[in-house]
Coordinates of N, CA, C and O in Angstrom, one line a residue:
G1 N 31.4 38.1 144.9 CA 30.7 37.3 143.9 C 29.7 36.5 144.5 O 30.0 35.7 145.4
G2 N 28.5 36.5 144.0 CA 27.4 35.7 144.5 C 27.1 34.6 143.6 O 26.0 34.0 143.7
S3 N 28.0 34.2 142.7 CA 27.6 33.1 141.8 C 27.8 31.7 142.4 O 27.4 30.8 141.8
H4 N 28.5 31.6 143.5 CA 28.8 30.3 144.1 C 27.5 29.8 144.8 O 26.7 30.6 145.3
R5 N 27.4 28.5 145.0 CA 26.3 28.0 145.7 C 26.4 28.2 147.2 O 27.4 27.9 147.8
Q6 N 25.3 28.7 147.8 CA 25.3 28.9 149.2 C 24.9 27.6 150.0 O 24.0 26.9 149.5
G7 N 25.6 27.4 151.0 CA 25.2 26.2 151.9 C 24.6 26.7 153.2 O 24.6 27.9 153.5
R8 N 24.0 25.8 153.9 CA 23.4 26.2 155.2 C 24.5 26.4 156.2 O 25.5 25.6 156.2
V9 N 24.3 27.3 157.1 CA 25.3 27.6 158.1 C 25.0 26.8 159.3 O 23.9 26.9 159.8
A10 N 26.0 26.0 159.8 CA 25.8 25.2 161.0 C 26.6 25.9 162.1 O 27.7 26.3 161.9
V11 N 26.0 26.0 163.2 CA 26.7 26.7 164.3 C 27.3 25.7 165.2 O 26.7 24.7 165.7
G12 N 28.6 25.8 165.4 CA 29.4 24.9 166.3 C 29.5 25.4 167.7 O 29.1 26.5 168.0
A13 N 30.0 24.6 168.6 CA 30.0 24.9 170.0 C 31.3 25.7 170.3 O 31.4 26.3 171.4
A14 N 32.3 25.7 169.5 CA 33.6 26.4 169.8 C 33.3 27.9 169.7 O 32.7 28.4 168.9
G15 N 33.9 28.6 170.7 CA 33.7 30.1 170.8 C 34.9 30.9 170.3 O 34.9 32.1 170.5
S16 N 35.9 30.3 169.7 CA 37.0 31.1 169.2 C 37.0 31.2 167.7 O 36.2 30.6 167.1
G17 N 37.8 32.0 167.2 CA 37.9 32.2 165.7 C 37.7 33.6 165.3 O 37.2 34.4 166.1
A18 N 38.0 34.0 164.1 CA 38.0 35.3 163.6 C 36.5 35.8 163.6 O 36.3 37.0 163.9
A19 N 35.6 34.9 163.2 CA 34.2 35.4 163.1 C 33.7 35.7 164.5 O 32.9 36.7 164.7
A20 N 34.0 34.9 165.5 CA 33.5 35.1 166.8 C 34.2 36.4 167.4 O 33.5 37.2 168.1
R21 N 35.4 36.7 167.1 CA 36.1 37.8 167.7 C 35.6 39.1 167.0 O 35.5 40.2 167.6
S22 N 35.2 39.0 165.7 CA 34.7 40.2 165.0 C 33.3 40.5 165.3 O 32.8 41.6 165.0
G23 N 32.5 39.6 166.0 CA 31.1 39.9 166.4 C 30.2 39.6 165.3 O 29.0 40.0 165.3
R24 N 30.6 38.9 164.2 CA 29.7 38.6 163.1 C 28.7 37.5 163.4 O 27.7 37.4 162.9
E25 N 29.1 36.6 164.3 CA 28.3 35.4 164.6 C 27.7 35.7 166.0 O 28.4 36.2 166.9
P26 N 26.4 35.2 166.2 CA 25.8 35.4 167.5 C 26.4 34.5 168.6 O 26.9 33.4 168.3
H27 N 26.5 35.0 169.8 CA 26.9 34.3 171.0 C 28.3 33.8 170.9 O 28.7 32.8 171.5
G28 N 29.1 34.3 170.0 CA 30.5 34.0 169.9 C 30.8 32.6 169.4 O 31.8 32.0 169.7
R29 N 29.9 32.0 168.7 CA 30.0 30.7 168.2 C 30.6 30.7 166.8 O 30.3 31.6 166.0
R30 N 31.3 29.7 166.4 CA 31.9 29.6 165.1 C 31.0 28.9 164.2 O 30.3 28.0 164.5
A31 N 30.8 29.5 163.0 CA 29.9 28.9 162.0 C 30.7 28.2 160.9 O 31.8 28.7 160.5
A32 N 30.2 27.1 160.4 CA 30.8 26.4 159.3 C 29.8 26.1 158.2 O 28.6 25.8 158.6
V33 N 30.1 26.3 157.0 CA 29.2 26.1 155.9 C 29.1 24.6 155.6 O 30.2 24.0 155.4
V34 N 27.9 24.0 155.6 CA 27.8 22.6 155.3 C 27.5 22.5 153.8 O 26.5 23.0 153.3
E35 N 28.4 21.8 153.1 CA 28.2 21.6 151.7 C 27.1 20.6 151.4 O 27.0 19.6 152.2
G36 N 26.4 20.7 150.3 CA 25.4 19.8 150.0 C 24.0 20.1 150.5 O 23.1 19.5 150.1
M37 N 23.9 21.1 151.4 CA 22.6 21.5 151.9 C 22.0 22.5 150.9 O 22.6 23.4 150.5
P38 N 20.7 22.2 150.5 CA 20.1 23.1 149.5 C 19.7 24.5 150.2 O 19.5 24.5 151.4
T39 N 19.7 25.5 149.5 CA 19.3 26.8 150.0 C 17.8 26.8 150.1 O 17.1 25.9 149.6
H40 N 17.3 27.8 150.8 CA 15.8 28.0 151.0 C 15.1 28.1 149.6 O 14.1 27.5 149.4
A41 N 15.7 28.9 148.7 CA 15.1 29.0 147.4 C 15.1 27.7 146.6 O 14.1 27.4 145.9
E42 N 16.2 26.9 146.8 CA 16.2 25.6 146.1 C 15.1 24.6 146.7 O 14.5 23.9 146.0
V43 N 14.9 24.7 148.0 CA 13.9 23.9 148.6 C 12.5 24.2 148.1 O 11.7 23.4 147.8
I44 N 12.3 25.6 148.0 CA 11.0 26.0 147.6 C 10.8 25.7 146.1 O 9.7 25.3 145.7
A45 N 11.9 25.7 145.3 CA 11.7 25.3 143.9 C 11.4 23.8 143.8 O 10.6 23.4 142.9
Q46 N 11.9 23.0 144.7 CA 11.6 21.6 144.6 C 10.2 21.3 145.2 O 9.5 20.4 144.7
N47 N 9.8 22.0 146.2 CA 8.5 21.8 146.8 C 7.9 23.2 147.2 O 8.2 23.8 148.2
P48 N 6.9 23.7 146.4 CA 6.4 25.0 146.6 C 5.6 25.1 147.9 O 5.4 26.2 148.4
L49 N 5.2 24.0 148.5 CA 4.5 24.0 149.8 C 5.4 24.5 150.9 O 5.0 24.8 152.0
E50 N 6.7 24.4 150.7 CA 7.7 24.9 151.7 C 7.8 26.4 151.8 O 8.3 27.0 152.7
A51 N 7.2 27.1 150.8 CA 7.3 28.6 150.8 C 6.4 29.1 151.8 O 5.3 28.6 152.1
P52 N 6.8 30.3 152.4 CA 5.9 30.9 153.4 C 4.6 31.4 152.7 O 4.7 31.8 151.5
A53 N 3.5 31.3 153.4 CA 2.2 31.8 152.8 C 2.2 33.3 152.7 O 2.8 34.0 153.5
P54 N 1.5 33.8 151.7 CA 1.4 35.3 151.6 C 0.6 35.8 152.8 O -0.2 35.1 153.5
F55 N 0.8 37.1 153.1 CA 0.2 37.8 154.3 C -1.3 37.6 154.3 O -1.8 37.2 155.4
W56 N -2.0 37.9 153.3 CA -3.5 37.8 153.3 C -4.0 36.4 153.5 O -5.1 36.2 154.0
D57 N -3.2 35.4 153.0 CA -3.6 34.0 153.3 C -3.5 33.7 154.8 O -4.3 33.1 155.3
N58 N -2.4 34.2 155.4 CA -2.3 34.1 156.8 C -3.4 34.8 157.6 O -3.9 34.2 158.6
V59 N -3.8 35.9 157.1 CA -4.9 36.6 157.8 C -6.2 35.8 157.6 O -7.0 35.6 158.6
F60 N -6.4 35.3 156.4 CA -7.6 34.4 156.2 C -7.6 33.2 157.1 O -8.6 32.9 157.7
Y61 N -6.4 32.6 157.2 CA -6.3 31.4 158.1 C -6.5 31.8 159.6 O -7.2 31.0 160.3
A62 N -6.1 32.9 160.0 CA -6.3 33.4 161.3 C -7.7 33.6 161.6 O -8.2 33.2 162.7
F63 N -8.5 34.2 160.7 CA -9.9 34.5 160.9 C -10.7 33.2 160.9 O -11.6 33.0 161.7
N64 N -10.3 32.2 160.0 CA -10.9 30.9 160.0 C -10.7 30.2 161.4 O -11.6 29.6 161.9
G65 N -9.5 30.3 161.9 CA -9.2 29.7 163.2 C -10.0 30.3 164.3 O -10.5 29.6 165.2
L66 N -10.1 31.6 164.3 CA -10.9 32.4 165.3 C -12.3 31.9 165.2 O -13.0 31.7 166.2
A67 N -12.9 31.9 164.0 CA -14.3 31.5 163.8 C -14.5 30.0 164.3 O -15.5 29.8 165.0
A68 N -13.6 29.1 164.0 CA -13.7 27.7 164.5 C -13.6 27.7 166.0 O -14.4 27.0 166.6
F69 N -12.8 28.5 166.6 CA -12.7 28.6 168.1 C -14.0 29.1 168.7 O -14.5 28.5 169.6
L70 N -14.5 30.2 168.1 CA -15.8 30.7 168.6 C -16.9 29.7 168.5 O -17.8 29.6 169.4
I71 N -17.0 29.0 167.3 CA -18.1 28.0 167.2 C -17.9 26.9 168.2 O -18.9 26.5 168.9
F72 N -16.7 26.4 168.4 CA -16.5 25.3 169.3 C -16.8 25.8 170.7 O -17.4 25.1 171.5
S73 N -16.3 27.0 171.1 CA -16.5 27.5 172.5 C -18.0 27.7 172.7 O -18.5 27.5 173.8
T74 N -18.8 28.2 171.7 CA -20.2 28.4 171.8 C -20.9 27.0 172.1 O -21.8 26.9 172.9
V75 N -20.6 26.0 171.3 CA -21.2 24.7 171.4 C -20.8 24.1 172.8 O -21.7 23.6 173.5
L76 N -19.6 24.2 173.2 CA -19.2 23.7 174.5 C -19.9 24.5 175.7 O -20.4 23.9 176.6
G77 N -20.0 25.8 175.5 CA -20.7 26.6 176.5 C -22.2 26.3 176.6 O -22.7 26.2 177.7
A78 N -22.8 26.0 175.5 CA -24.2 25.7 175.5 C -24.4 24.3 176.1 O -25.4 24.1 176.9
F79 N -23.5 23.4 175.9 CA -23.6 22.1 176.5 C -23.4 22.2 178.0 O -24.2 21.6 178.8
V80 N -22.5 23.0 178.5 CA -22.3 23.2 179.9 C -23.5 23.8 180.5 O -24.0 23.4 181.6
L81 N -24.1 24.8 179.9 CA -25.3 25.5 180.4 C -26.5 24.5 180.5 O -27.3 24.6 181.4
C82 N -26.6 23.7 179.5 CA -27.7 22.7 179.5 C -27.5 21.7 180.6 O -28.5 21.3 181.3
C83 N -26.3 21.3 180.8 CA -26.0 20.4 182.0 C -26.3 21.0 183.3 O -27.0 20.4 184.2
L84 N -25.9 22.3 183.5 CA -26.2 23.0 184.7 C -27.7 23.2 184.9 O -28.3 23.0 186.0
G85 N -28.4 23.5 183.8 CA -29.9 23.6 183.9 C -30.6 22.3 184.3 O -31.5 22.3 185.1
A86 N -30.1 21.2 183.7 CA -30.7 19.9 184.0 C -30.4 19.5 185.5 O -31.3 19.0 186.2
I87 N -29.2 19.8 185.9 CA -28.9 19.6 187.3 C -29.8 20.4 188.3 O -30.3 19.9 189.3
T88 N -30.0 21.6 187.9 CA -30.8 22.5 188.8 C -32.2 22.0 188.8 O -32.9 21.9 189.9
R89 N -32.8 21.6 187.6 CA -34.2 21.1 187.6 C -34.3 19.8 188.4 O -35.3 19.6 189.1
L90 N -33.3 19.0 188.3 CA -33.3 17.7 189.0 C -33.3 18.0 190.5 O -34.0 17.3 191.3
E91 N -32.4 18.9 191.0 CA -32.4 19.3 192.4 C -33.7 19.8 192.9 O -34.2 19.4 194.0
R92 N -34.4 20.6 192.1 CA -35.7 21.1 192.5 C -36.8 20.0 192.6 O -37.6 19.9 193.5
L93 N -36.7 19.1 191.6 CA -37.6 17.9 191.6 C -37.4 17.1 192.8 O -38.3 16.6 193.5
E94 N -36.1 16.8 193.1 CA -35.8 16.0 194.3 C -36.2 16.7 195.6 O -36.7 16.1 196.6
D95 N -36.1 18.1 195.7 CA -36.6 18.8 196.8 C -38.1 18.7 197.0 O -38.6 18.6 198.1
R96 N -38.8 18.8 195.8 CA -40.3 18.6 195.9 C -40.6 17.2 196.4 O -41.6 17.1 197.2
W97 N -39.9 16.2 195.9 CA -40.2 14.9 196.4 C -39.9 14.7 197.9 O -40.7 14.1 198.6
A98 N -38.8 15.3 198.3 CA -38.5 15.2 199.7 C -39.5 16.0 200.6 O -39.9 15.5 201.6
S99 N -39.9 17.1 200.1 CA -41.0 17.9 200.9 C -42.3 17.1 200.9 O -43.0 17.2 201.9
A100 N -42.6 16.5 199.8 CA -43.9 15.7 199.8 C -43.8 14.5 200.7 O -44.8 14.1 201.4
R101 N -42.6 13.9 200.9 CA -42.5 12.7 201.8 C -42.6 13.2 203.2 O -43.2 12.5 204.1
I102 N -42.0 14.4 203.5 CA -42.1 14.9 204.9 C -43.5 15.3 205.2 O -44.0 15.0 206.3
A103 N -44.2 15.9 204.3 CA -45.6 16.3 204.5 C -46.6 15.1 204.5 O -47.6 15.2 205.2
E104 N -46.3 14.0 203.9 CA -47.2 12.9 203.7 C -47.6 12.2 205.0 O -48.7 12.0 205.3
P105 N -46.6 11.9 205.9 CA -47.0 11.2 207.2 C -47.9 12.1 208.1 O -48.8 11.6 208.7
K106 N -47.7 13.4 208.1 CA -48.5 14.3 208.9 C -50.0 14.3 208.4 O -50.9 14.2 209.1
Q107 N -50.1 14.4 207.0 CA -51.5 14.3 206.5 C -52.1 13.0 206.7 O -53.3 12.9 207.1
G108 N -51.3 11.9 206.6 CA -51.8 10.6 206.8 C -52.2 10.4 208.3 O -53.2 9.8 208.6
G109 N -51.5 11.0 209.2 CA -51.8 10.9 210.6 C -53.1 11.6 210.9 O -53.9 11.2 211.7
R110 N -53.3 12.8 210.3 CA -54.5 13.5 210.5 C -55.7 12.8 210.0 O -56.8 12.8 210.6
R111 N -55.5 12.1 208.8 CA -56.6 11.4 208.3 C -57.0 10.3 209.2 O -58.2 10.0 209.3
R112 N -56.0 9.6 209.8 CA -56.3 8.5 210.7 C -57.1 9.0 211.9 O -58.0 8.4 212.4
E113 N -56.7 10.2 212.4 CA -57.4 10.8 213.5 C -58.8 11.1 213.1 O -59.8 10.9 213.9
D114 N -58.9 11.7 211.9 CA -60.3 12.1 211.5 C -61.2 10.9 211.3 O -62.3 10.9 211.6
E115 N -60.6 9.8 210.7 CA -61.3 8.6 210.5 C -61.7 8.0 211.9 O -62.8 7.4 212.1
A116 N -60.8 8.1 212.9 CA -61.1 7.5 214.2 C -62.3 8.3 214.9 O -63.1 7.7 215.5
K117 N -62.3 9.6 214.7 CA -63.3 10.4 215.3 C -64.7 10.1 214.7 O -65.7 10.2 215.3
Q118 N -64.7 9.9 213.3 CA -65.9 9.7 212.6 C -66.5 8.3 212.9 O -67.7 8.1 212.9
S119 N -65.7 7.3 213.2 CA -66.2 6.0 213.5 C -66.7 5.7 214.9 O -66.8 6.4 215.7

């Protein structure tokens, strides 16, 4: 008869008993029904948000999550690439400045020599 109220099954630590010997309970643990616990159907009746979502809703949520991940990863990747480009341009600029400083005394020295010859 299924007319009686079902309770939640709590798994105890004891490994003896008829249920454990018969192999009906996993891992040889004894189960006891806890009275007063509502069934899954009763919980859903009280709060419909507890019900599992339909399959296509889950597919929709999965695609939305994938789209959000792709958008976020694209934005993050663009930011990283922009930072790398800025670092590269700054290195080139600093290299040009360094080469201009190295070349500057030589040119200045030649100018002084040229000016000395002319005077």
